[in-house]
Structure formats: C-alpha cells, structure tokens
XYZ file of C-alpha atoms in Angstrom:
384
model
C 0.089 0.261 -0.164
C 1.411 3.456 -1.027
C 2.091 5.523 2.087
C -0.062 8.787 2.100
C -0.103 11.854 4.030
C -2.617 10.491 6.743
C -0.135 7.921 7.560
C 3.319 8.046 9.201
C 6.392 8.938 7.705
C 8.448 6.094 5.955
C 11.918 6.261 5.214
C 11.432 3.895 2.317
C 9.687 6.724 0.413
C 5.902 7.623 -0.142
C 4.828 10.840 0.922
C 8.361 11.755 2.859
C 10.053 11.959 -0.317
C 7.454 13.802 -2.137
C 7.167 17.636 -2.872
C 3.886 19.352 -3.346
C 3.783 23.319 -4.651
C 1.180 25.639 -3.550
C -0.068 28.921 -4.737
C -0.888 31.575 -1.876
C -0.989 29.324 0.923
C -1.595 29.996 4.022
C 0.840 29.615 7.183
C -0.787 29.055 10.201
C 1.352 28.740 13.373
C -0.300 27.787 16.832
C -1.792 29.716 19.036
C -1.588 27.595 22.261
C 1.777 25.860 23.799
C 1.476 22.104 23.974
C 2.265 18.821 22.467
C -0.168 18.408 19.979
C -0.714 22.168 18.277
C -3.330 22.911 15.582
C -0.828 24.383 13.207
C 0.422 24.098 9.487
C -0.583 24.915 5.944
C -4.162 25.890 4.306
C -4.371 25.854 0.375
C -5.835 28.400 -1.517
C -9.089 27.243 -1.754
C -8.731 26.511 2.071
C -7.855 22.760 2.554
C -5.704 21.600 4.995
C -2.336 20.687 3.081
C -1.535 17.238 5.525
C 1.822 17.287 3.425
C 3.213 19.857 5.861
C 2.480 18.189 9.186
C 5.163 17.344 11.591
C 5.390 13.743 12.774
C 6.382 11.867 15.509
C 6.341 8.085 15.591
C 2.968 7.260 14.841
C 0.551 10.334 15.389
C 0.947 14.168 13.989
C 1.896 16.809 16.536
C 0.319 19.419 14.321
C -2.907 19.227 12.944
C -5.771 21.019 10.762
C -6.050 24.536 11.859
C -9.402 26.762 11.559
C -9.168 29.323 8.761
C -7.929 32.724 9.784
C -10.112 35.341 11.062
C -9.640 38.417 8.620
C -7.106 39.771 6.590
C -3.567 38.023 7.215
C -0.186 39.218 6.550
C 1.468 38.522 3.217
C 4.829 37.095 2.096
C 6.044 37.702 -1.477
C 8.337 35.546 -3.215
C 9.044 31.900 -3.276
C 9.775 29.967 0.099
C 10.632 26.316 1.393
C 8.519 25.182 4.000
C 10.815 24.052 7.156
C 7.530 23.444 9.625
C 7.985 23.670 12.989
C 11.060 25.314 14.789
C 12.279 23.237 18.070
C 14.192 25.559 20.385
C 15.728 22.171 21.800
C 19.016 21.456 19.845
C 17.913 17.707 19.729
C 14.395 18.230 18.284
C 15.483 20.941 16.086
C 18.206 18.609 14.664
C 16.071 15.880 13.632
C 12.450 17.455 13.395
C 13.721 21.040 12.071
C 15.624 19.790 9.323
C 13.364 16.979 8.131
C 12.555 19.015 5.083
C 15.939 20.608 3.666
C 16.585 17.543 1.601
C 14.379 19.361 -1.039
C 17.027 21.652 -1.472
C 18.727 19.285 -3.385
C 15.567 18.591 -6.090
C 14.337 22.203 -6.386
C 12.860 23.196 -9.753
C 13.616 26.380 -9.357
C 15.498 28.379 -6.332
C 13.863 29.840 -3.326
C 14.300 32.664 -1.882
C 14.302 31.448 1.368
C 12.959 28.812 4.284
C 10.046 29.697 6.269
C 9.127 28.189 9.674
C 6.464 27.902 12.533
C 7.380 28.595 15.962
C 6.883 25.671 18.193
C 5.971 28.089 21.257
C 3.630 31.024 20.370
C 5.780 33.055 23.197
C 8.970 32.517 20.775
C 7.446 34.274 18.327
C 10.267 35.098 15.113
C 13.388 34.400 17.485
C 15.854 32.164 15.667
C 18.775 30.880 18.172
C 22.454 30.735 16.821
C 22.573 27.287 16.634
C 19.225 27.261 14.356
C 20.671 30.016 11.709
C 24.489 28.440 12.397
C 22.693 24.953 11.242
C 21.074 26.375 7.888
C 24.235 28.118 6.645
C 25.716 25.183 7.022
C 23.062 23.370 4.854
C 22.294 26.031 2.945
C 24.880 29.399 2.485
C 23.590 32.614 1.833
C 19.646 31.111 1.917
C 17.900 33.764 4.044
C 15.548 31.836 6.807
C 12.163 33.714 8.372
C 9.508 32.432 11.597
C 5.909 32.949 10.928
C 4.960 33.805 14.326
C 1.214 35.140 12.481
C -0.579 33.721 9.899
C 1.010 34.898 6.654
C -0.112 34.188 2.720
C 2.901 33.187 0.555
C 3.244 33.581 -2.653
C 4.395 30.240 -3.755
C 5.286 27.607 -1.099
C 7.038 24.350 -1.775
C 6.430 21.546 0.733
C 8.670 18.803 0.832
C 7.305 15.557 2.670
C 8.981 15.083 6.127
C 12.497 13.189 5.427
C 13.802 12.475 9.280
C 12.204 12.222 12.389
C 11.330 10.236 15.464
C 9.990 6.683 14.838
C 10.569 5.027 11.961
C 11.572 7.949 10.147
C 14.391 8.156 12.301
C 16.956 6.469 10.124
C 15.771 9.010 7.337
C 14.761 8.846 3.581
C 17.304 8.054 1.064
C 16.631 11.286 -0.634
C 17.594 12.995 3.283
C 20.321 11.275 3.486
C 22.057 12.215 0.229
C 21.402 15.740 0.986
C 22.893 15.962 4.382
C 26.268 14.139 3.176
C 26.477 15.916 0.160
C 25.788 19.683 1.470
C 25.816 19.894 5.016
C 29.527 21.176 6.838
C 31.218 19.795 3.369
C 33.710 22.760 4.000
C 34.544 21.977 7.294
C 38.049 20.041 7.710
C 38.608 17.841 10.504
C 40.447 19.257 13.554
C 40.789 17.486 16.582
C 42.464 14.096 18.740
C 41.491 10.487 17.510
C 39.902 9.466 20.570
C 36.535 11.566 21.871
C 34.104 11.270 24.604
C 30.924 13.475 24.361
C 30.085 14.616 28.189
C 26.784 15.357 29.402
C 28.688 15.989 32.376
C 28.681 19.758 32.488
C 25.024 20.057 31.255
C 23.473 20.701 35.400
C 21.066 18.824 37.587
C 17.892 20.151 35.082
C 19.171 18.194 32.073
C 19.094 14.739 33.234
C 22.434 12.691 32.956
C 25.024 10.331 34.106
C 25.953 9.624 37.993
C 29.296 8.981 38.195
C 29.967 10.284 35.048
C 32.891 12.261 35.816
C 34.662 8.898 37.184
C 34.484 7.379 33.779
C 36.193 10.609 32.159
C 39.049 9.998 34.162
C 39.139 6.372 33.196
C 38.504 7.337 29.592
C 41.358 9.828 29.594
C 44.069 7.456 30.998
C 42.628 5.761 28.132
C 43.622 9.152 25.770
C 40.156 10.189 24.858
C 39.420 14.050 25.437
C 36.410 14.920 27.331
C 34.091 17.371 24.881
C 31.429 19.067 25.946
C 29.614 19.880 23.168
C 27.520 23.073 24.538
C 30.683 24.945 24.909
C 31.545 24.918 21.386
C 30.083 26.250 18.138
C 29.163 23.952 15.427
C 31.409 24.281 13.499
C 34.202 22.961 16.055
C 31.928 20.172 17.273
C 31.783 18.988 13.673
C 35.001 19.490 13.187
C 35.907 16.951 16.258
C 33.306 14.497 14.702
C 35.132 14.197 11.443
C 38.524 14.233 13.498
C 38.068 11.415 16.031
C 38.442 7.268 14.873
C 36.712 6.593 17.890
C 33.933 8.059 19.444
C 32.237 7.290 22.938
C 29.014 9.398 23.785
C 26.187 9.838 26.808
C 23.196 8.691 24.675
C 21.661 12.252 23.935
C 21.325 15.306 21.028
C 24.995 15.657 20.270
C 24.746 11.759 18.585
C 22.571 13.115 15.948
C 25.054 15.688 14.750
C 27.926 13.256 15.050
C 25.646 11.088 12.641
C 25.029 13.862 10.344
C 28.519 14.025 9.555
C 30.491 10.777 10.535
C 31.330 8.206 9.045
C 31.633 4.000 8.047
C 35.574 4.098 9.556
C 34.567 5.501 12.498
C 33.921 3.237 15.806
C 30.946 4.629 17.866
C 30.110 3.452 21.215
C 27.138 5.105 23.028
C 26.347 4.440 27.046
C 22.814 4.702 27.891
C 21.550 7.404 30.162
C 17.709 6.311 30.746
C 15.754 3.235 30.185
C 13.969 4.419 27.012
C 13.530 3.488 23.291
C 15.061 6.642 22.310
C 18.015 5.295 22.671
C 17.133 2.875 20.225
C 16.509 5.201 17.428
C 19.577 7.342 18.294
C 21.243 4.031 17.450
C 19.470 3.822 14.227
C 20.216 7.151 13.618
C 24.257 6.452 13.231
C 23.827 2.895 11.770
C 21.368 4.434 8.801
C 23.387 7.358 8.043
C 26.917 6.591 8.944
C 26.898 3.355 7.230
C 27.946 1.333 10.782
C 26.358 -0.256 13.806
C 27.289 1.338 17.183
C 27.891 -0.467 20.365
C 25.201 0.208 22.702
C 26.039 -0.352 26.587
C 23.462 -0.687 29.075
C 25.406 -0.237 32.256
C 22.819 1.039 34.681
C 22.895 0.463 38.572
C 19.493 2.150 38.489
C 17.916 4.925 37.423
C 17.007 8.087 39.577
C 13.598 9.910 38.387
C 11.657 12.953 39.143
C 9.125 11.911 42.069
C 6.331 13.900 40.470
C 6.839 11.914 37.415
C 7.472 8.399 38.232
C 9.310 6.981 35.369
C 12.263 7.482 33.153
C 12.152 10.263 31.075
C 14.960 13.277 29.474
C 15.489 14.551 33.432
C 16.477 11.166 34.667
C 19.774 10.317 35.883
C 20.923 6.878 35.263
C 23.531 5.317 37.802
C 26.597 3.485 35.965
C 27.971 0.405 36.389
C 31.700 1.231 35.721
C 32.471 -2.660 35.768
C 30.319 -3.433 32.665
C 31.092 -0.113 30.855
C 34.847 -0.600 31.044
C 34.375 -4.602 30.085
C 32.489 -3.441 27.026
C 34.749 -1.223 25.768
C 37.460 -3.350 26.114
C 35.896 -6.129 24.497
C 34.745 -3.820 21.597
C 38.371 -2.115 21.127
C 37.784 1.263 22.879
C 40.479 0.806 25.345
C 42.904 -1.541 26.119
C 42.536 -4.790 25.825
C 41.712 -6.960 29.491
C 41.545 -3.226 31.216
C 39.074 -3.936 34.245
C 37.327 -0.566 35.562
C 36.218 -0.795 39.754
C 33.009 -0.393 40.131
C 32.261 2.693 42.482
C 32.114 2.292 46.525
C 29.072 2.995 48.613
C 30.840 5.866 49.883
C 31.536 7.149 46.274
C 28.128 6.842 45.617
C 27.363 9.010 48.547
C 29.620 11.504 47.767
C 28.298 12.042 44.305
C 24.552 12.437 45.726
C 26.167 15.119 47.745
C 28.197 16.461 44.637
C 25.275 16.759 42.318
C 22.465 18.123 44.797
C 20.064 15.241 44.432
C 20.489 14.707 48.612
C 19.285 18.222 49.166
C 16.206 18.801 46.776
C 14.580 15.111 47.814
C 12.732 15.557 43.883
C 14.362 12.367 43.105
C 13.331 8.624 43.733
C 14.862 5.675 42.450
C 13.043 4.011 39.496
C 10.423 1.435 40.778
C 11.233 -0.463 37.220
C 14.792 -0.829 39.040
C 13.323 -1.638 42.545
C 11.065 -4.036 40.938
C 14.161 -5.864 38.889
C 15.915 -6.308 42.304
C 13.401 -7.133 44.150
C 12.763 -9.783 42.075
C 16.598 -10.931 41.383
C 16.375 -11.267 45.228
C 13.343 -13.807 45.137
C 15.335 -15.640 42.609
C 18.142 -15.679 44.221
C 16.679 -16.999 47.799
C 14.809 -19.523 45.343
C 18.435 -21.062 43.635
C 19.757 -21.066 47.688
C-alpha cells in the first residue's frame, strides 16, 4: 500500500520523499503551547495541506488549524516550508531539518526557508545554532519564522524526510542531501579519541551519575573529554570528523555526529536511561554513517523525578563502571583486559551530595529498577 500524508512518514519513501507546490497558501502558527498543536498550511481554497504536518512516530504533532479570521500578512516570493522550529537542540536537528532534503531537488531556487515556532511565545526568534545549521546546509539562504498567519506567494512543501519513529533512519533523499551539502567545507580537526560528555549540563538536564569518574578513566585511555555545548557547530563538527573512536553519553550530540560521521569511525553509546529513544539514536547512527554503534546498557539503577515516577530526559542513570569498562575493552575502545572498578558505597553517596540530589528530595529510585532488584532477590532465595 502506498503511504499517504495521513500515515506516518517512512524511510522507504512515499509522501516523505514527495514535494508539493502551492500558490497563495496560508501558513498558520500555533496559538497555544502544547505537545499536539493546531498549526500548519491551508491551500488557496482553504483545504488543509497534510503534507506539511510534523509527525512523531504514529501521530502528527501538528493538526488542521481553523482558517484565520480577517486579513493576514503576506510574504512575497518563493519559500521552502521548513515546518516546526524547535528551540531544543536535539529536536531541532531531527525534526526542524526534516524538509531540507528538498534543497537538492528544487525545480527553481527559493528565496528562503519558512518555519513556524513550536512555542507561540518564541515569536520570530531564532537561536544561533538554528541559523548556524542552516548556513552550513544552505549558505546565504535566508530564514523566516511566521509568528502570525501569513499568506505566501509560492510555497514549496517537501515531505518529512527525517524525525522520530521509523523515519529516524531518514529517507534516502534526506541522507543523500545531508551528506552532499551539510558542513562540507569544515575540515577534520581534533584528537583521534573523543568522549561526548553530559557532565557539565547541570541538574536540570538529566545525566549520568558517576560520569566524572568515568571521564577520569577515559582520559587515562587517551580520550579527550568534549562538552559540545561549550563550542560552536563548526568546532563540534570538526571534532566529530577527526575522531576515529567516539564514545558518547546518549543525547542530542549524537544526532549531529550522525550527520557527519563515517563508516570507518567506531562509535559507542552509553545509555543514561531506560528508553526506546536510545534505540532511535542507534538507528540514526547506523543508517546515516553505515556502521553499527556499540550500545552499552550499564545502569546500576535510575533516579527519576518523584512527580513523574518514570524515566524521561530529565532522569539520572547511575552507572556501573565495571560493566562499561568490560564492554569498551571487548569492543576495542580501550585496552584489552582493562578492568574498571565499580564505585564504592562511599563514592556513590558523595556523588549524590555533589549533584545536589540529596538536598532536593525531588528524585526517587525508578520503580522499574526497584522491581528488578526485588525479582533478582527472590530468584536468589529460591536458588539457595
């Protein structure tokens, strides 16, 4: 069955690799913040252009908006539909770039790329990493954010070629466009071994308990500890291109690496939470770089916000360094036979103090890991 724009975008093709050309289309930004929002494109006759919707996994996050009341502003010229502009770095990389593959397939040049904001309060604001990425993909091409209803002379609407879900693999056209156009002039610059760290992000971003200790162990193996958020995109990309061995805490930086990584590089990802998101990251790397990353699940437990009670991007995974070291040694990332000691109970308690987790009381141990430990204890009693 042929995929249509009322089904999720697929990496095999279908509507995710098709382009629609609209005249006098009206672009409608969201009026309220929310996970799912009424926003998108109405054609000249008022019909909804489902081709411009943002999908995540099995459902669209933008749905048919109501027609505007009264006159709307006008944008002259020919514009490429960029879709939803995310302020979150990772979601920007995966979901706000998903239409840019069409730059390699335009019948005629466009005057710029047109987005709508994810959050109405963001208005027309663009962050440096957003404009920086687009400059590396389409040098000199202007960008606009439609914060109010806007009618556009000509609107080029590509399908969603990338995103979260099955489309994380990216369509062939999307991957080809990224490889052919993105950051091609940035030369490799940096060490052969690099660790992409989250340790400097702070308590509000989630992370890995015991990451700093692991970084000391990796330094002894010749790895540079790299904090991506402290560097511009060009520096990040230069580092990623230069490294022959890349170890990363799972997170947004891996999406950027996947866009410039190669098959001759070795990649290991260390999970920081129990989530299918890590599998999507691995699929992203596998399909874009044509190499299978080593995924290391070595959580002693996970600490989650009490109000949520389950794993999310703000959770803290507590690392089992012995398991990580064995996996890295087995896969050639550190010296064969290297043994990493597990943290002592005193070390663990000090980490909680250092992170401030003992003061806030906002974090509790994940019920999933509590159940796992109780199940293991019961099995051990039966075996005894």
